[in-house]
Amino acid sequence: MRATPEQQKIASAFLSARQKKTPLTSYPGPLPATMEEAYAIQDAALGLDGRRVGGWKVGRIADDLVSCYGEHRLTGPIFAEEIVDAADGRCPAMPVFAGGFAAAEAELLLRFGEVGTRVHDIDSIRDAIDDVRIGIEVASSPFPGINSHGPAVTASDYGNNKGLVLGPALADWRRSDLLRMPVEFHIDDLCVGRGTMETMLDGPFGSALFLVRLLRARGIAIPPGTWVSAGAITGVHEIGAGQRAEAVFDGKIRVACTVTG
């Protein structure tokens, strides 16, 4: 779907706010009513932005909104320059938008190898994955109400993404019971969420399959090395500048970051 002039203006306003780190007190135009409209805005912003996309976040659409929006998931780009490798145990500082929305989420991260042109299903998509890690998605937007107006608004501003922290690899992921792996999320040493991937629809590989189908429909290539942040496991946890976030998988595998304004 090609962006209308109004949608181009929305994309430009979000991009300007992100570049200038200036909060948006209101949505900069008519609210997108459909996911198609949201992705038209997102695609327009990508065309103006020019940075290389290194991955994509996938988020869940609330069950009571699925019939309205026609999808169970949404997506947004993660720029390569905002993907930080912390597999060595360091705790990187990740910026968020002061005066906007900021959160952090425990996520499983999948890296695509060669996707090819085949029509994938939930089983074959695993063959297109060449690395699996634990990680933290940093969600942030200069618009503080980004998550308060439905999934189309969330998707329209890069899916509310501001970065990705790559944690340690799960070496035995092909043989592990990933869905039942316990996950905890801590902010400043306080546990704010617990969960497993059993609640993630058809799981993290379902997120990868959704992404392949959607990006193909939008005419967007998926080069080898593209990351998929497969969805929040313990919830979306709001966070502020100066706080520390840590995800703990299987009681012992950890990844952490701090947040700066």
PDB file of C-alpha atoms in Angstrom:
ATOM      1  CA  MET A   1       0.000   0.000   0.000  1.00  0.00           C
ATOM      2  CA  ARG A   2       1.496   3.330  -1.064  1.00  0.00           C
ATOM      3  CA  ALA A   3       1.468   6.054   1.592  1.00  0.00           C
ATOM      4  CA  THR A   4      -0.904   8.959   1.109  1.00  0.00           C
ATOM      5  CA  PRO A   5       0.388  12.536   1.540  1.00  0.00           C
ATOM      6  CA  GLU A   6      -1.067  12.586   5.077  1.00  0.00           C
ATOM      7  CA  GLN A   7       0.665   9.303   5.911  1.00  0.00           C
ATOM      8  CA  GLN A   8       3.930  10.671   4.509  1.00  0.00           C
ATOM      9  CA  LYS A   9       3.579  13.637   6.879  1.00  0.00           C
ATOM     10  CA  ILE A  10       3.035  11.289   9.846  1.00  0.00           C
ATOM     11  CA  ALA A  11       6.124   9.285   8.902  1.00  0.00           C
ATOM     12  CA  SER A  12       8.168  12.471   8.575  1.00  0.00           C
ATOM     13  CA  ALA A  13       6.932  13.781  11.935  1.00  0.00           C
ATOM     14  CA  PHE A  14       7.871  10.572  13.749  1.00  0.00           C
ATOM     15  CA  LEU A  15      11.263  10.454  12.065  1.00  0.00           C
ATOM     16  CA  SER A  16      11.960  14.093  12.971  1.00  0.00           C
ATOM     17  CA  ALA A  17      10.923  13.497  16.592  1.00  0.00           C
ATOM     18  CA  ARG A  18      13.191  10.464  16.807  1.00  0.00           C
ATOM     19  CA  GLN A  19      16.143  12.266  15.262  1.00  0.00           C
ATOM     20  CA  LYS A  20      15.717  15.381  17.418  1.00  0.00           C
ATOM     21  CA  LYS A  21      14.724  13.351  20.518  1.00  0.00           C
ATOM     22  CA  THR A  22      11.674  15.587  20.925  1.00  0.00           C
ATOM     23  CA  PRO A  23       8.474  14.229  22.542  1.00  0.00           C
ATOM     24  CA  LEU A  24       5.229  14.245  20.574  1.00  0.00           C
ATOM     25  CA  THR A  25       2.356  15.358  22.802  1.00  0.00           C
ATOM     26  CA  SER A  26      -0.217  13.984  20.353  1.00  0.00           C
ATOM     27  CA  TYR A  27      -0.308  11.660  17.361  1.00  0.00           C
ATOM     28  CA  PRO A  28       0.936  13.666  14.354  1.00  0.00           C
ATOM     29  CA  GLY A  29      -2.062  13.152  12.073  1.00  0.00           C
ATOM     30  CA  PRO A  30      -5.121  10.937  11.581  1.00  0.00           C
ATOM     31  CA  LEU A  31      -4.804   7.652  13.487  1.00  0.00           C
ATOM     32  CA  PRO A  32      -4.270   4.666  11.179  1.00  0.00           C
ATOM     33  CA  ALA A  33      -7.355   2.456  11.287  1.00  0.00           C
ATOM     34  CA  THR A  34      -5.874  -0.699   9.749  1.00  0.00           C
ATOM     35  CA  MET A  35      -2.588  -2.545   9.754  1.00  0.00           C
ATOM     36  CA  GLU A  36      -2.238  -1.777   6.039  1.00  0.00           C
ATOM     37  CA  GLU A  37      -2.362   1.942   6.830  1.00  0.00           C
ATOM     38  CA  ALA A  38       0.130   1.466   9.673  1.00  0.00           C
ATOM     39  CA  TYR A  39       2.625  -0.337   7.433  1.00  0.00           C
ATOM     40  CA  ALA A  40       2.215   2.328   4.735  1.00  0.00           C
ATOM     41  CA  ILE A  41       3.390   4.878   7.332  1.00  0.00           C
ATOM     42  CA  GLN A  42       6.167   2.550   8.499  1.00  0.00           C
ATOM     43  CA  ASP A  43       7.372   1.939   4.936  1.00  0.00           C
ATOM     44  CA  ALA A  44       7.349   5.670   4.214  1.00  0.00           C
ATOM     45  CA  ALA A  45       9.466   6.289   7.333  1.00  0.00           C
ATOM     46  CA  LEU A  46      11.915   3.559   6.299  1.00  0.00           C
ATOM     47  CA  GLY A  47      12.263   5.200   2.911  1.00  0.00           C
ATOM     48  CA  LEU A  48      13.073   8.546   4.533  1.00  0.00           C
ATOM     49  CA  ASP A  49      15.297   7.122   7.286  1.00  0.00           C
ATOM     50  CA  GLY A  50      17.937   5.405   5.183  1.00  0.00           C
ATOM     51  CA  ARG A  51      19.547   3.368   7.975  1.00  0.00           C
ATOM     52  CA  ARG A  52      20.155  -0.335   7.522  1.00  0.00           C
ATOM     53  CA  VAL A  53      17.608  -2.653   9.112  1.00  0.00           C
ATOM     54  CA  GLY A  54      19.301  -5.434  11.056  1.00  0.00           C
ATOM     55  CA  GLY A  55      16.204  -7.121  12.427  1.00  0.00           C
ATOM     56  CA  TRP A  56      12.497  -6.944  13.163  1.00  0.00           C
ATOM     57  CA  LYS A  57      10.515  -6.982  16.389  1.00  0.00           C
ATOM     58  CA  VAL A  58       7.284  -8.970  16.506  1.00  0.00           C
ATOM     59  CA  GLY A  59       4.583  -8.121  19.020  1.00  0.00           C
ATOM     60  CA  ARG A  60       1.259  -9.681  19.858  1.00  0.00           C
ATOM     61  CA  ILE A  61      -2.086  -8.054  19.114  1.00  0.00           C
ATOM     62  CA  ALA A  62      -4.533  -8.462  21.991  1.00  0.00           C
ATOM     63  CA  ASP A  63      -7.075 -11.228  21.427  1.00  0.00           C
ATOM     64  CA  ASP A  64     -10.044  -8.854  21.631  1.00  0.00           C
ATOM     65  CA  LEU A  65      -8.596  -6.743  18.792  1.00  0.00           C
ATOM     66  CA  VAL A  66      -7.759  -9.544  16.359  1.00  0.00           C
ATOM     67  CA  SER A  67     -11.143  -9.509  14.639  1.00  0.00           C
ATOM     68  CA  CYS A  68     -10.863  -5.749  14.110  1.00  0.00           C
ATOM     69  CA  TYR A  69      -7.308  -5.717  12.754  1.00  0.00           C
ATOM     70  CA  GLY A  70      -7.226  -9.119  11.053  1.00  0.00           C
ATOM     71  CA  GLU A  71      -3.864 -10.169  12.504  1.00  0.00           C
ATOM     72  CA  HIS A  72      -2.535 -11.762  15.669  1.00  0.00           C
ATOM     73  CA  ARG A  73       0.837 -10.009  15.475  1.00  0.00           C
ATOM     74  CA  LEU A  74       2.504  -6.758  14.398  1.00  0.00           C
ATOM     75  CA  THR A  75       6.065  -5.901  13.460  1.00  0.00           C
ATOM     76  CA  GLY A  76       8.543  -3.036  13.270  1.00  0.00           C
ATOM     77  CA  PRO A  77      12.158  -2.586  12.161  1.00  0.00           C
ATOM     78  CA  ILE A  78      15.219  -2.766  14.388  1.00  0.00           C
ATOM     79  CA  PHE A  79      18.110  -0.777  12.958  1.00  0.00           C
ATOM     80  CA  ALA A  80      21.511  -2.432  12.779  1.00  0.00           C
ATOM     81  CA  GLU A  81      23.186   0.413  14.658  1.00  0.00           C
ATOM     82  CA  GLU A  82      20.789  -0.159  17.591  1.00  0.00           C
ATOM     83  CA  ILE A  83      21.536  -3.885  17.955  1.00  0.00           C
ATOM     84  CA  VAL A  84      24.094  -4.454  20.720  1.00  0.00           C
ATOM     85  CA  ASP A  85      25.858  -7.754  21.360  1.00  0.00           C
ATOM     86  CA  ALA A  86      26.127  -8.411  25.099  1.00  0.00           C
ATOM     87  CA  ALA A  87      26.769 -12.160  24.966  1.00  0.00           C
ATOM     88  CA  ASP A  88      30.016 -11.593  26.877  1.00  0.00           C
ATOM     89  CA  GLY A  89      28.060 -10.555  29.981  1.00  0.00           C
ATOM     90  CA  ARG A  90      28.520  -6.802  29.751  1.00  0.00           C
ATOM     91  CA  CYS A  91      25.600  -4.506  30.576  1.00  0.00           C
ATOM     92  CA  PRO A  92      25.221  -1.946  27.761  1.00  0.00           C
ATOM     93  CA  ALA A  93      23.497   1.408  28.130  1.00  0.00           C
ATOM     94  CA  MET A  94      20.476   1.623  25.819  1.00  0.00           C
ATOM     95  CA  PRO A  95      18.864   5.009  25.080  1.00  0.00           C
ATOM     96  CA  VAL A  96      15.122   5.684  25.226  1.00  0.00           C
ATOM     97  CA  PHE A  97      13.078   8.807  24.479  1.00  0.00           C
ATOM     98  CA  ALA A  98      12.776  11.133  27.458  1.00  0.00           C
ATOM     99  CA  GLY A  99       9.185  12.337  27.717  1.00  0.00           C
ATOM    100  CA  GLY A 100       7.974   9.506  25.503  1.00  0.00           C
ATOM    101  CA  PHE A 101       7.210   5.837  26.113  1.00  0.00           C
ATOM    102  CA  ALA A 102       9.892   3.398  27.301  1.00  0.00           C
ATOM    103  CA  ALA A 103       9.770  -0.285  28.204  1.00  0.00           C
ATOM    104  CA  ALA A 104      11.942  -3.386  28.176  1.00  0.00           C
ATOM    105  CA  GLU A 105      10.961  -6.973  27.387  1.00  0.00           C
ATOM    106  CA  ALA A 106      12.478 -10.435  27.742  1.00  0.00           C
ATOM    107  CA  GLU A 107      12.495 -12.027  24.296  1.00  0.00           C
ATOM    108  CA  LEU A 108      13.844 -14.988  22.390  1.00  0.00           C
ATOM    109  CA  LEU A 109      15.920 -13.827  19.422  1.00  0.00           C
ATOM    110  CA  LEU A 110      16.097 -15.822  16.195  1.00  0.00           C
ATOM    111  CA  ARG A 111      18.597 -15.127  13.420  1.00  0.00           C
ATOM    112  CA  PHE A 112      17.712 -15.953   9.836  1.00  0.00           C
ATOM    113  CA  GLY A 113      20.165 -17.749   7.616  1.00  0.00           C
ATOM    114  CA  GLU A 114      18.981 -18.306   4.053  1.00  0.00           C
ATOM    115  CA  VAL A 115      15.212 -17.866   3.861  1.00  0.00           C
ATOM    116  CA  GLY A 116      15.013 -18.599   0.136  1.00  0.00           C
ATOM    117  CA  THR A 117      11.824 -18.409  -1.891  1.00  0.00           C
ATOM    118  CA  ARG A 118      10.052 -21.523  -0.652  1.00  0.00           C
ATOM    119  CA  VAL A 119       6.632 -21.353   0.965  1.00  0.00           C
ATOM    120  CA  HIS A 120       7.427 -22.015   4.618  1.00  0.00           C
ATOM    121  CA  ASP A 121       5.294 -23.560   7.328  1.00  0.00           C
ATOM    122  CA  ILE A 122       5.811 -23.732  11.086  1.00  0.00           C
ATOM    123  CA  ASP A 123       8.130 -26.733  10.725  1.00  0.00           C
ATOM    124  CA  SER A 124      10.257 -25.660   7.762  1.00  0.00           C
ATOM    125  CA  ILE A 125      10.837 -22.163   9.120  1.00  0.00           C
ATOM    126  CA  ARG A 126      13.187 -23.720  11.693  1.00  0.00           C
ATOM    127  CA  ASP A 127      15.510 -24.688   8.844  1.00  0.00           C
ATOM    128  CA  ALA A 128      15.863 -20.992   7.981  1.00  0.00           C
ATOM    129  CA  ILE A 129      17.125 -20.152  11.504  1.00  0.00           C
ATOM    130  CA  ASP A 130      20.863 -20.419  12.181  1.00  0.00           C
ATOM    131  CA  ASP A 131      21.181 -18.898  15.671  1.00  0.00           C
ATOM    132  CA  VAL A 132      18.956 -18.512  18.737  1.00  0.00           C
ATOM    133  CA  ARG A 133      19.770 -16.250  21.676  1.00  0.00           C
ATOM    134  CA  ILE A 134      18.120 -14.769  24.699  1.00  0.00           C
ATOM    135  CA  GLY A 135      17.726 -11.014  24.677  1.00  0.00           C
ATOM    136  CA  ILE A 136      16.005  -7.802  25.658  1.00  0.00           C
ATOM    137  CA  GLU A 137      13.961  -5.632  23.343  1.00  0.00           C
ATOM    138  CA  VAL A 138      14.071  -1.945  24.221  1.00  0.00           C
ATOM    139  CA  ALA A 139      10.727  -0.430  23.252  1.00  0.00           C
ATOM    140  CA  SER A 140      10.503   3.345  23.031  1.00  0.00           C
ATOM    141  CA  SER A 141       8.697   6.038  21.075  1.00  0.00           C
ATOM    142  CA  PRO A 142       8.690   9.832  21.272  1.00  0.00           C
ATOM    143  CA  PHE A 143       4.868   9.558  21.477  1.00  0.00           C
ATOM    144  CA  PRO A 144       3.989   8.561  25.082  1.00  0.00           C
ATOM    145  CA  GLY A 145       0.586   7.221  24.007  1.00  0.00           C
ATOM    146  CA  ILE A 146       2.040   4.851  21.412  1.00  0.00           C
ATOM    147  CA  ASN A 147       0.463   1.754  22.992  1.00  0.00           C
ATOM    148  CA  SER A 148      -2.825   3.385  24.020  1.00  0.00           C
ATOM    149  CA  HIS A 149      -4.561   3.628  20.643  1.00  0.00           C
ATOM    150  CA  GLY A 150      -4.399   0.102  19.261  1.00  0.00           C
ATOM    151  CA  PRO A 151      -1.850  -1.954  17.330  1.00  0.00           C
ATOM    152  CA  ALA A 152      -1.996   0.098  14.118  1.00  0.00           C
ATOM    153  CA  VAL A 153      -0.707   3.172  15.956  1.00  0.00           C
ATOM    154  CA  THR A 154       2.002   1.063  17.639  1.00  0.00           C
ATOM    155  CA  ALA A 155       3.142  -0.363  14.298  1.00  0.00           C
ATOM    156  CA  SER A 156       3.143   3.026  12.591  1.00  0.00           C
ATOM    157  CA  ASP A 157       6.127   4.266  14.635  1.00  0.00           C
ATOM    158  CA  TYR A 158       8.587   1.451  13.909  1.00  0.00           C
ATOM    159  CA  GLY A 159       6.526  -0.896  16.048  1.00  0.00           C
ATOM    160  CA  ASN A 160       7.644   1.089  19.127  1.00  0.00           C
ATOM    161  CA  ASN A 161      11.212  -0.234  18.872  1.00  0.00           C
ATOM    162  CA  LYS A 162      14.412   1.521  19.959  1.00  0.00           C
ATOM    163  CA  GLY A 163      16.952  -1.265  20.167  1.00  0.00           C
ATOM    164  CA  LEU A 164      17.871  -4.858  20.852  1.00  0.00           C
ATOM    165  CA  VAL A 165      20.315  -6.453  23.292  1.00  0.00           C
ATOM    166  CA  LEU A 166      21.714  -9.811  22.151  1.00  0.00           C
ATOM    167  CA  GLY A 167      22.422 -12.162  25.020  1.00  0.00           C
ATOM    168  CA  PRO A 168      24.070 -15.594  25.121  1.00  0.00           C
ATOM    169  CA  ALA A 169      23.271 -18.196  22.478  1.00  0.00           C
ATOM    170  CA  LEU A 170      21.166 -21.271  23.274  1.00  0.00           C
ATOM    171  CA  ALA A 171      23.486 -23.891  21.818  1.00  0.00           C
ATOM    172  CA  ASP A 172      21.014 -26.792  22.055  1.00  0.00           C
ATOM    173  CA  TRP A 173      17.933 -24.908  20.904  1.00  0.00           C
ATOM    174  CA  ARG A 174      16.967 -27.548  18.327  1.00  0.00           C
ATOM    175  CA  ARG A 175      16.699 -30.184  21.073  1.00  0.00           C
ATOM    176  CA  SER A 176      15.494 -27.964  23.939  1.00  0.00           C
ATOM    177  CA  ASP A 177      11.907 -27.553  25.089  1.00  0.00           C
ATOM    178  CA  LEU A 178      11.928 -23.811  24.517  1.00  0.00           C
ATOM    179  CA  LEU A 179       8.209 -23.360  25.126  1.00  0.00           C
ATOM    180  CA  ARG A 180       8.413 -24.538  28.736  1.00  0.00           C
ATOM    181  CA  MET A 181      11.666 -22.766  29.597  1.00  0.00           C
ATOM    182  CA  PRO A 182      11.007 -20.483  32.611  1.00  0.00           C
ATOM    183  CA  VAL A 183      11.788 -16.810  32.114  1.00  0.00           C
ATOM    184  CA  GLU A 184      11.994 -14.012  34.667  1.00  0.00           C
ATOM    185  CA  PHE A 185      12.401 -10.279  34.157  1.00  0.00           C
ATOM    186  CA  HIS A 186      13.938  -7.941  36.716  1.00  0.00           C
ATOM    187  CA  ILE A 187      14.091  -4.159  36.944  1.00  0.00           C
ATOM    188  CA  ASP A 188      16.585  -2.887  39.503  1.00  0.00           C
ATOM    189  CA  ASP A 189      16.763  -6.390  41.062  1.00  0.00           C
ATOM    190  CA  LEU A 190      12.971  -6.563  41.549  1.00  0.00           C
ATOM    191  CA  CYS A 191      11.236  -9.384  39.680  1.00  0.00           C
ATOM    192  CA  VAL A 192       8.467  -7.722  37.652  1.00  0.00           C
ATOM    193  CA  GLY A 193       7.396 -10.666  35.513  1.00  0.00           C
ATOM    194  CA  ARG A 194       7.553 -14.423  35.043  1.00  0.00           C
ATOM    195  CA  GLY A 195       6.397 -16.559  32.147  1.00  0.00           C
ATOM    196  CA  THR A 196       7.068 -19.153  29.483  1.00  0.00           C
ATOM    197  CA  MET A 197       6.780 -19.153  25.705  1.00  0.00           C
ATOM    198  CA  GLU A 198       3.760 -21.467  25.918  1.00  0.00           C
ATOM    199  CA  THR A 199       1.567 -18.344  25.954  1.00  0.00           C
ATOM    200  CA  MET A 200       3.038 -16.956  22.691  1.00  0.00           C
ATOM    201  CA  LEU A 201       0.390 -18.215  20.224  1.00  0.00           C
ATOM    202  CA  ASP A 202       2.357 -20.728  18.091  1.00  0.00           C
ATOM    203  CA  GLY A 203       5.633 -19.792  19.787  1.00  0.00           C
ATOM    204  CA  PRO A 204       8.726 -17.906  18.649  1.00  0.00           C
ATOM    205  CA  PHE A 205       8.967 -19.810  15.363  1.00  0.00           C
ATOM    206  CA  GLY A 206       5.404 -18.769  14.633  1.00  0.00           C
ATOM    207  CA  SER A 207       6.645 -15.184  14.969  1.00  0.00           C
ATOM    208  CA  ALA A 208       9.368 -15.891  12.424  1.00  0.00           C
ATOM    209  CA  LEU A 209       6.850 -17.434  10.025  1.00  0.00           C
ATOM    210  CA  PHE A 210       4.506 -14.442  10.403  1.00  0.00           C
ATOM    211  CA  LEU A 211       7.386 -12.086   9.664  1.00  0.00           C
ATOM    212  CA  VAL A 212       8.469 -13.912   6.507  1.00  0.00           C
ATOM    213  CA  ARG A 213       4.944 -13.874   5.112  1.00  0.00           C
ATOM    214  CA  LEU A 214       4.341 -10.222   5.945  1.00  0.00           C
ATOM    215  CA  LEU A 215       7.673  -8.905   4.648  1.00  0.00           C
ATOM    216  CA  ARG A 216       7.259 -10.824   1.408  1.00  0.00           C
ATOM    217  CA  ALA A 217       3.806  -9.259   0.983  1.00  0.00           C
ATOM    218  CA  ARG A 218       5.383  -5.825   1.526  1.00  0.00           C
ATOM    219  CA  GLY A 219       8.228  -6.549  -0.910  1.00  0.00           C
ATOM    220  CA  ILE A 220      10.925  -6.363   1.787  1.00  0.00           C
ATOM    221  CA  ALA A 221      13.945  -8.668   1.512  1.00  0.00           C
ATOM    222  CA  ILE A 222      15.192 -10.782   4.439  1.00  0.00           C
ATOM    223  CA  PRO A 223      18.975 -11.049   4.049  1.00  0.00           C
ATOM    224  CA  PRO A 224      20.941 -13.657   6.009  1.00  0.00           C
ATOM    225  CA  GLY A 225      21.831 -12.363   9.456  1.00  0.00           C
ATOM    226  CA  THR A 226      18.465 -10.665  10.041  1.00  0.00           C
ATOM    227  CA  TRP A 227      17.298 -10.933  13.654  1.00  0.00           C
ATOM    228  CA  VAL A 228      13.756 -11.569  14.836  1.00  0.00           C
ATOM    229  CA  SER A 229      12.795 -10.421  18.320  1.00  0.00           C
ATOM    230  CA  ALA A 230       9.997 -12.938  18.697  1.00  0.00           C
ATOM    231  CA  GLY A 231       7.725 -11.312  21.274  1.00  0.00           C
ATOM    232  CA  ALA A 232       7.447 -10.404  24.949  1.00  0.00           C
ATOM    233  CA  ILE A 233       7.516 -13.451  27.207  1.00  0.00           C
ATOM    234  CA  THR A 234       6.893 -11.931  30.650  1.00  0.00           C
ATOM    235  CA  GLY A 235       5.092  -8.774  29.552  1.00  0.00           C
ATOM    236  CA  VAL A 236       5.881  -5.217  28.496  1.00  0.00           C
ATOM    237  CA  HIS A 237       7.633  -3.592  31.457  1.00  0.00           C
ATOM    238  CA  GLU A 238       7.808   0.183  31.544  1.00  0.00           C
ATOM    239  CA  ILE A 239      11.204   1.489  32.556  1.00  0.00           C
ATOM    240  CA  GLY A 240      12.876   4.832  33.186  1.00  0.00           C
ATOM    241  CA  ALA A 241      16.287   6.376  32.659  1.00  0.00           C
ATOM    242  CA  GLY A 242      18.857   5.107  35.125  1.00  0.00           C
ATOM    243  CA  GLN A 243      17.171   1.765  35.703  1.00  0.00           C
ATOM    244  CA  ARG A 244      18.638  -1.659  35.012  1.00  0.00           C
ATOM    245  CA  ALA A 245      16.789  -4.481  33.255  1.00  0.00           C
ATOM    246  CA  GLU A 246      17.754  -8.159  33.363  1.00  0.00           C
ATOM    247  CA  ALA A 247      16.209 -11.227  31.732  1.00  0.00           C
ATOM    248  CA  VAL A 248      16.900 -14.659  33.243  1.00  0.00           C
ATOM    249  CA  PHE A 249      16.167 -17.759  31.153  1.00  0.00           C
ATOM    250  CA  ASP A 250      16.055 -21.247  32.655  1.00  0.00           C
ATOM    251  CA  GLY A 251      17.167 -19.866  36.012  1.00  0.00           C
ATOM    252  CA  LYS A 252      20.752 -19.315  34.917  1.00  0.00           C
ATOM    253  CA  ILE A 253      21.171 -17.708  31.480  1.00  0.00           C
ATOM    254  CA  ARG A 254      21.239 -13.935  31.849  1.00  0.00           C
ATOM    255  CA  VAL A 255      21.294 -10.765  29.777  1.00  0.00           C
ATOM    256  CA  ALA A 256      21.086  -7.223  31.120  1.00  0.00           C
ATOM    257  CA  CYS A 257      21.170  -3.567  30.131  1.00  0.00           C
ATOM    258  CA  THR A 258      20.724  -0.136  31.659  1.00  0.00           C
ATOM    259  CA  VAL A 259      18.478   2.551  30.216  1.00  0.00           C
ATOM    260  CA  THR A 260      19.491   6.144  29.521  1.00  0.00           C
ATOM    261  CA  GLY A 261      17.251   9.082  28.684  1.00  0.00           C
TER     262      GLY A 261
END
